[in-house]
């Protein structure tokens, strides 16, 4: 009984010590991702006609929310007791997604999705953050932002932006067949969910700077407080929501299809 009381007290302290903004932003980002995947399933798996889904603006929104989710995950790494253990769990769940899609939905195979990416970033973070912390904050943020922008199209074969300049990368880099996790996919590579380390690890490390400020600085009280508890609850359970939202969505779509046929 006494041990149960101590565990309950420890749990309350852990929740109280969390930064409310991190949980809420992460919760909002995962909900947006669920909505996006709902549209994706409707269009590509159930043949729904939603022209707006293919609009470039939708791609921008998707990437913006992905950036926010990865950024805030990097921020949370500043508060983790063991990023190595946390990363191993996340990467293991990513491998589970790979196995499940390979067995039951080969046309939607996930080889290196957001869970794989976050897992590797978390496991590398203890090492990489030491290098980041040696730089002045403004310089580290500048370098990481530049690297993110430069490598955003690496998977397409070049550095830079079509609006400014491009530097073609050597074709042999993309011919190995096993560097897809880095951002160098071979011809014919496919992953329904694809978040290679380049450029996304730079978004994760940028989040680490924000997390350092939250942890070591003196952020405003409104950042520390939890304003929407349901949203914060979602933000504290993003891994499980990500794992199970697709089966739930597919079940709902299947039920909707049955109802419409009746």
mmCIF file of C-alpha atoms in Angstrom:
data_model
loop_
_atom_site.group_PDB
_atom_site.id
_atom_site.type_symbol
_atom_site.label_atom_id
_atom_site.label_comp_id
_atom_site.label_asym_id
_atom_site.label_seq_id
_atom_site.Cartn_x
_atom_site.Cartn_y
_atom_site.Cartn_z
ATOM 1 C CA UNK A 1 0.000 0.000 0.000
ATOM 2 C CA UNK A 2 2.811 2.352 0.948
ATOM 3 C CA UNK A 3 4.671 1.524 -2.280
ATOM 4 C CA UNK A 4 1.510 2.229 -4.296
ATOM 5 C CA UNK A 5 1.172 5.601 -2.594
ATOM 6 C CA UNK A 6 4.819 6.409 -3.373
ATOM 7 C CA UNK A 7 4.375 5.431 -7.030
ATOM 8 C CA UNK A 8 1.238 7.576 -7.287
ATOM 9 C CA UNK A 9 3.068 10.529 -5.731
ATOM 10 C CA UNK A 10 6.024 10.049 -8.093
ATOM 11 C CA UNK A 11 3.640 9.906 -11.067
ATOM 12 C CA UNK A 12 2.009 13.162 -9.988
ATOM 13 C CA UNK A 13 5.393 14.826 -9.612
ATOM 14 C CA UNK A 14 6.417 13.648 -13.086
ATOM 15 C CA UNK A 15 3.257 15.069 -14.649
ATOM 16 C CA UNK A 16 3.609 18.303 -12.702
ATOM 17 C CA UNK A 17 7.199 18.719 -13.851
ATOM 18 C CA UNK A 18 6.294 18.389 -17.539
ATOM 19 C CA UNK A 19 6.176 21.384 -19.840
ATOM 20 C CA UNK A 20 2.543 21.759 -20.814
ATOM 21 C CA UNK A 21 3.331 23.373 -24.159
ATOM 22 C CA UNK A 22 5.392 20.378 -25.314
ATOM 23 C CA UNK A 23 2.588 17.910 -24.594
ATOM 24 C CA UNK A 24 -0.064 20.124 -26.186
ATOM 25 C CA UNK A 25 1.882 20.891 -29.357
ATOM 26 C CA UNK A 26 2.825 17.240 -29.745
ATOM 27 C CA UNK A 27 -0.810 16.255 -29.197
ATOM 28 C CA UNK A 28 -1.988 18.740 -31.821
ATOM 29 C CA UNK A 29 0.643 17.521 -34.288
ATOM 30 C CA UNK A 30 -0.289 13.848 -33.904
ATOM 31 C CA UNK A 31 -3.981 14.651 -34.346
ATOM 32 C CA UNK A 32 -3.173 16.538 -37.546
ATOM 33 C CA UNK A 33 -1.179 13.520 -38.697
ATOM 34 C CA UNK A 34 -4.147 11.246 -37.991
ATOM 35 C CA UNK A 35 -6.402 13.525 -40.058
ATOM 36 C CA UNK A 36 -3.875 13.522 -42.910
ATOM 37 C CA UNK A 37 -3.646 9.736 -42.848
ATOM 38 C CA UNK A 38 -7.443 9.601 -42.879
ATOM 39 C CA UNK A 39 -7.474 11.554 -46.158
ATOM 40 C CA UNK A 40 -4.614 9.395 -47.476
ATOM 41 C CA UNK A 41 -6.523 6.193 -46.754
ATOM 42 C CA UNK A 42 -9.702 7.594 -48.279
ATOM 43 C CA UNK A 43 -7.924 8.562 -51.510
ATOM 44 C CA UNK A 44 -5.390 5.769 -52.060
ATOM 45 C CA UNK A 45 -7.064 2.816 -50.389
ATOM 46 C CA UNK A 46 -10.773 3.489 -50.850
ATOM 47 C CA UNK A 47 -10.739 5.478 -54.093
ATOM 48 C CA UNK A 48 -12.287 8.695 -52.768
ATOM 49 C CA UNK A 49 -12.110 11.679 -55.113
ATOM 50 C CA UNK A 50 -10.552 14.522 -53.124
ATOM 51 C CA UNK A 51 -8.686 16.770 -55.611
ATOM 52 C CA UNK A 52 -7.433 19.099 -52.873
ATOM 53 C CA UNK A 53 -5.389 16.248 -51.415
ATOM 54 C CA UNK A 54 -2.957 16.406 -54.350
ATOM 55 C CA UNK A 55 -2.539 20.170 -54.151
ATOM 56 C CA UNK A 56 0.995 21.437 -53.368
ATOM 57 C CA UNK A 57 -0.424 23.341 -50.403
ATOM 58 C CA UNK A 58 -1.424 20.026 -48.829
ATOM 59 C CA UNK A 59 2.148 18.757 -49.218
ATOM 60 C CA UNK A 60 3.433 21.909 -47.535
ATOM 61 C CA UNK A 61 0.977 21.490 -44.646
ATOM 62 C CA UNK A 62 1.987 17.833 -44.275
ATOM 63 C CA UNK A 63 5.689 18.716 -44.127
ATOM 64 C CA UNK A 64 5.040 21.619 -41.745
ATOM 65 C CA UNK A 65 3.206 19.419 -39.257
ATOM 66 C CA UNK A 66 5.864 16.704 -39.600
ATOM 67 C CA UNK A 67 8.527 19.321 -38.871
ATOM 68 C CA UNK A 68 6.608 20.479 -35.795
ATOM 69 C CA UNK A 69 6.184 16.929 -34.517
ATOM 70 C CA UNK A 70 9.868 16.062 -34.954
ATOM 71 C CA UNK A 71 10.970 19.446 -33.568
ATOM 72 C CA UNK A 72 8.909 19.024 -30.410
ATOM 73 C CA UNK A 73 10.176 15.445 -30.019
ATOM 74 C CA UNK A 74 13.701 16.868 -30.041
ATOM 75 C CA UNK A 75 12.654 19.364 -27.377
ATOM 76 C CA UNK A 76 11.278 16.565 -25.216
ATOM 77 C CA UNK A 77 14.625 14.757 -25.417
ATOM 78 C CA UNK A 78 16.046 17.363 -23.034
ATOM 79 C CA UNK A 79 13.701 16.040 -20.355
ATOM 80 C CA UNK A 80 14.108 12.315 -20.973
ATOM 81 C CA UNK A 81 15.819 10.121 -18.389
ATOM 82 C CA UNK A 82 17.085 7.761 -21.084
ATOM 83 C CA UNK A 83 16.939 8.781 -24.723
ATOM 84 C CA UNK A 84 18.662 5.525 -25.622
ATOM 85 C CA UNK A 85 15.875 3.420 -24.109
ATOM 86 C CA UNK A 86 13.198 5.744 -25.453
ATOM 87 C CA UNK A 87 14.737 5.631 -28.917
ATOM 88 C CA UNK A 88 15.090 1.857 -28.909
ATOM 89 C CA UNK A 89 11.390 1.504 -28.057
ATOM 90 C CA UNK A 90 10.388 3.941 -30.790
ATOM 91 C CA UNK A 91 12.625 2.260 -33.390
ATOM 92 C CA UNK A 92 11.349 -1.160 -32.331
ATOM 93 C CA UNK A 93 7.780 0.026 -32.907
ATOM 94 C CA UNK A 94 8.904 1.249 -36.320
ATOM 95 C CA UNK A 95 10.240 -2.219 -37.129
ATOM 96 C CA UNK A 96 6.918 -3.648 -35.997
ATOM 97 C CA UNK A 97 5.174 -1.337 -38.483
ATOM 98 C CA UNK A 98 7.531 -2.598 -41.188
ATOM 99 C CA UNK A 99 6.722 -6.215 -40.367
ATOM 100 C CA UNK A 100 2.950 -5.651 -40.187
ATOM 101 C CA UNK A 101 2.790 -3.750 -43.478
ATOM 102 C CA UNK A 102 5.042 -6.320 -45.174
ATOM 103 C CA UNK A 103 2.759 -9.156 -44.082
ATOM 104 C CA UNK A 104 -0.680 -7.600 -44.446
ATOM 105 C CA UNK A 105 -0.360 -4.508 -46.679
ATOM 106 C CA UNK A 106 2.627 -4.916 -48.983
ATOM 107 C CA UNK A 107 1.415 -2.090 -51.214
ATOM 108 C CA UNK A 108 1.659 0.237 -48.193
ATOM 109 C CA UNK A 109 5.039 -1.037 -46.972
ATOM 110 C CA UNK A 110 6.791 1.246 -44.469
ATOM 111 C CA UNK A 111 10.574 0.827 -44.568
ATOM 112 C CA UNK A 112 11.755 3.973 -42.802
ATOM 113 C CA UNK A 113 8.860 5.994 -41.475
ATOM 114 C CA UNK A 114 8.627 8.624 -38.797
ATOM 115 C CA UNK A 115 8.952 6.092 -35.948
ATOM 116 C CA UNK A 116 12.195 4.696 -37.403
ATOM 117 C CA UNK A 117 13.519 8.227 -37.855
ATOM 118 C CA UNK A 118 12.576 9.413 -34.363
ATOM 119 C CA UNK A 119 14.001 6.257 -32.806
ATOM 120 C CA UNK A 120 17.404 6.752 -34.452
ATOM 121 C CA UNK A 121 17.402 10.481 -33.632
ATOM 122 C CA UNK A 122 16.657 9.761 -29.975
ATOM 123 C CA UNK A 123 19.412 7.159 -29.726
ATOM 124 C CA UNK A 124 21.931 9.503 -31.387
ATOM 125 C CA UNK A 125 20.832 12.544 -29.408
ATOM 126 C CA UNK A 126 23.023 12.035 -26.297
ATOM 127 C CA UNK A 127 26.082 12.088 -28.568
ATOM 128 C CA UNK A 128 25.019 14.798 -31.007
ATOM 129 C CA UNK A 129 23.665 17.157 -28.358
ATOM 130 C CA UNK A 130 27.121 17.410 -26.802
ATOM 131 C CA UNK A 131 28.456 18.847 -30.031
ATOM 132 C CA UNK A 132 25.485 21.190 -30.384
ATOM 133 C CA UNK A 133 25.896 22.463 -26.840
ATOM 134 C CA UNK A 134 29.505 23.497 -27.521
ATOM 135 C CA UNK A 135 28.278 26.043 -30.078
ATOM 136 C CA UNK A 136 26.688 29.390 -29.218
ATOM 137 C CA UNK A 137 22.934 28.923 -29.441
ATOM 138 C CA UNK A 138 22.479 31.400 -32.291
ATOM 139 C CA UNK A 139 25.242 29.723 -34.310
ATOM 140 C CA UNK A 140 23.928 26.202 -33.704
ATOM 141 C CA UNK A 141 20.397 27.192 -34.727
ATOM 142 C CA UNK A 142 21.732 28.921 -37.840
ATOM 143 C CA UNK A 143 23.855 25.946 -38.915
ATOM 144 C CA UNK A 144 21.099 23.394 -38.315
ATOM 145 C CA UNK A 145 18.497 25.512 -40.112
ATOM 146 C CA UNK A 146 20.814 25.869 -43.102
ATOM 147 C CA UNK A 147 21.551 22.132 -43.164
ATOM 148 C CA UNK A 148 17.840 21.329 -42.993
ATOM 149 C CA UNK A 149 17.078 23.563 -45.964
ATOM 150 C CA UNK A 150 20.084 22.320 -47.941
ATOM 151 C CA UNK A 151 19.244 18.639 -47.470
ATOM 152 C CA UNK A 152 15.459 18.840 -47.720
ATOM 153 C CA UNK A 153 15.527 17.432 -51.268
ATOM 154 C CA UNK A 154 18.392 14.969 -50.853
ATOM 155 C CA UNK A 155 16.025 12.065 -51.487
ATOM 156 C CA UNK A 156 15.253 13.661 -54.869
ATOM 157 C CA UNK A 157 18.928 13.673 -55.842
ATOM 158 C CA UNK A 158 20.159 17.166 -55.047
ATOM 159 C CA UNK A 159 21.060 19.741 -52.432
ATOM 160 C CA UNK A 160 19.411 23.138 -52.254
ATOM 161 C CA UNK A 161 16.110 24.442 -53.578
ATOM 162 C CA UNK A 162 14.763 24.684 -57.107
ATOM 163 C CA UNK A 163 13.790 28.294 -56.372
ATOM 164 C CA UNK A 164 17.387 29.280 -55.512
ATOM 165 C CA UNK A 165 20.030 26.761 -56.584
ATOM 166 C CA UNK A 166 20.574 23.025 -56.812
ATOM 167 C CA UNK A 167 23.652 20.832 -56.561
ATOM 168 C CA UNK A 168 23.214 17.386 -58.081
ATOM 169 C CA UNK A 169 24.520 14.544 -55.949
ATOM 170 C CA UNK A 170 26.456 11.600 -57.464
ATOM 171 C CA UNK A 171 24.241 8.858 -58.890
ATOM 172 C CA UNK A 172 26.313 6.060 -57.292
ATOM 173 C CA UNK A 173 25.219 7.314 -53.877
ATOM 174 C CA UNK A 174 21.683 6.263 -54.795
ATOM 175 C CA UNK A 175 22.641 2.926 -56.306
ATOM 176 C CA UNK A 176 23.673 1.098 -53.139
ATOM 177 C CA UNK A 177 20.145 0.017 -52.237
ATOM 178 C CA UNK A 178 20.769 0.259 -48.503
ATOM 179 C CA UNK A 179 21.245 3.996 -47.824
ATOM 180 C CA UNK A 180 17.532 4.805 -48.007
ATOM 181 C CA UNK A 181 17.513 5.444 -44.235
ATOM 182 C CA UNK A 182 19.975 8.288 -44.748
ATOM 183 C CA UNK A 183 17.986 9.871 -47.577
ATOM 184 C CA UNK A 184 19.623 8.191 -50.582
ATOM 185 C CA UNK A 185 16.942 5.827 -51.956
ATOM 186 C CA UNK A 186 17.670 3.702 -54.997
ATOM 187 C CA UNK A 187 15.518 3.715 -58.116
ATOM 188 C CA UNK A 188 12.257 1.919 -57.447
ATOM 189 C CA UNK A 189 12.462 2.409 -53.673
ATOM 190 C CA UNK A 190 9.078 2.818 -52.000
ATOM 191 C CA UNK A 191 7.984 3.491 -48.460
ATOM 192 C CA UNK A 192 4.421 4.631 -47.738
ATOM 193 C CA UNK A 193 5.761 6.664 -44.832
ATOM 194 C CA UNK A 194 9.269 7.993 -45.499
ATOM 195 C CA UNK A 195 11.287 10.190 -43.143
ATOM 196 C CA UNK A 196 15.030 9.692 -43.775
ATOM 197 C CA UNK A 197 17.616 11.146 -41.408
ATOM 198 C CA UNK A 198 18.430 13.800 -43.985
ATOM 199 C CA UNK A 199 16.917 16.334 -43.465
ATOM 200 C CA UNK A 200 14.803 15.389 -40.444
ATOM 201 C CA UNK A 201 17.575 14.857 -37.921
ATOM 202 C CA UNK A 202 18.341 18.577 -38.194
ATOM 203 C CA UNK A 203 14.730 19.407 -37.249
ATOM 204 C CA UNK A 204 15.119 17.102 -34.237
ATOM 205 C CA UNK A 205 18.348 18.803 -33.148
ATOM 206 C CA UNK A 206 16.788 22.240 -33.604
ATOM 207 C CA UNK A 207 14.109 21.134 -31.186
ATOM 208 C CA UNK A 208 16.860 20.232 -28.752
ATOM 209 C CA UNK A 209 17.881 23.887 -28.548
ATOM 210 C CA UNK A 210 14.311 24.854 -27.730
ATOM 211 C CA UNK A 211 14.204 22.130 -25.089
ATOM 212 C CA UNK A 212 17.437 23.421 -23.556
ATOM 213 C CA UNK A 213 15.895 26.868 -23.202
ATOM 214 C CA UNK A 214 12.772 25.377 -21.623
ATOM 215 C CA UNK A 215 14.823 23.343 -19.175
ATOM 216 C CA UNK A 216 17.640 25.724 -18.264
ATOM 217 C CA UNK A 217 16.123 29.104 -18.992
ATOM 218 C CA UNK A 218 13.168 30.784 -17.428
ATOM 219 C CA UNK A 219 10.280 30.389 -19.881
ATOM 220 C CA UNK A 220 7.003 32.250 -19.239
ATOM 221 C CA UNK A 221 4.549 30.563 -16.909
ATOM 222 C CA UNK A 222 1.995 30.052 -19.712
ATOM 223 C CA UNK A 223 4.477 27.751 -21.479
ATOM 224 C CA UNK A 224 4.828 25.579 -18.382
ATOM 225 C CA UNK A 225 1.102 25.312 -17.689
ATOM 226 C CA UNK A 226 -1.271 22.811 -19.259
ATOM 227 C CA UNK A 227 -4.168 24.637 -20.878
ATOM 228 C CA UNK A 228 -6.033 21.793 -22.598
ATOM 229 C CA UNK A 229 -5.718 18.609 -20.601
ATOM 230 C CA UNK A 230 -7.247 16.303 -23.260
ATOM 231 C CA UNK A 231 -4.745 17.627 -25.815
ATOM 232 C CA UNK A 232 -1.874 17.224 -23.345
ATOM 233 C CA UNK A 233 -3.042 13.659 -22.632
ATOM 234 C CA UNK A 234 -2.884 12.898 -26.355
ATOM 235 C CA UNK A 235 0.598 14.432 -26.465
ATOM 236 C CA UNK A 236 1.808 12.119 -23.710
ATOM 237 C CA UNK A 237 0.655 9.027 -25.616
ATOM 238 C CA UNK A 238 1.638 9.828 -29.193
ATOM 239 C CA UNK A 239 3.524 6.569 -29.736
ATOM 240 C CA UNK A 240 0.503 4.398 -29.049
ATOM 241 C CA UNK A 241 -1.805 6.681 -31.016
ATOM 242 C CA UNK A 242 0.536 6.450 -33.989
ATOM 243 C CA UNK A 243 0.694 2.664 -33.732
ATOM 244 C CA UNK A 244 -3.047 2.073 -33.550
ATOM 245 C CA UNK A 245 -4.659 4.946 -35.429
ATOM 246 C CA UNK A 246 -4.310 3.323 -38.855
ATOM 247 C CA UNK A 247 -6.107 0.065 -37.923
ATOM 248 C CA UNK A 248 -8.879 2.146 -36.333
ATOM 249 C CA UNK A 249 -9.166 4.377 -39.411
ATOM 250 C CA UNK A 250 -9.279 1.390 -41.753
ATOM 251 C CA UNK A 251 -11.952 -0.267 -39.617
ATOM 252 C CA UNK A 252 -14.057 2.908 -39.670
ATOM 253 C CA UNK A 253 -13.710 3.187 -43.446
ATOM 254 C CA UNK A 254 -14.661 -0.461 -43.904
ATOM 255 C CA UNK A 255 -17.740 0.006 -41.701
ATOM 256 C CA UNK A 256 -18.672 3.160 -43.614
ATOM 257 C CA UNK A 257 -18.346 1.268 -46.907
ATOM 258 C CA UNK A 258 -20.627 -1.502 -45.610
ATOM 259 C CA UNK A 259 -23.221 1.012 -44.388
ATOM 260 C CA UNK A 260 -23.205 2.833 -47.739
ATOM 261 C CA UNK A 261 -23.851 -0.428 -49.589
ATOM 262 C CA UNK A 262 -26.863 -1.259 -47.426
#
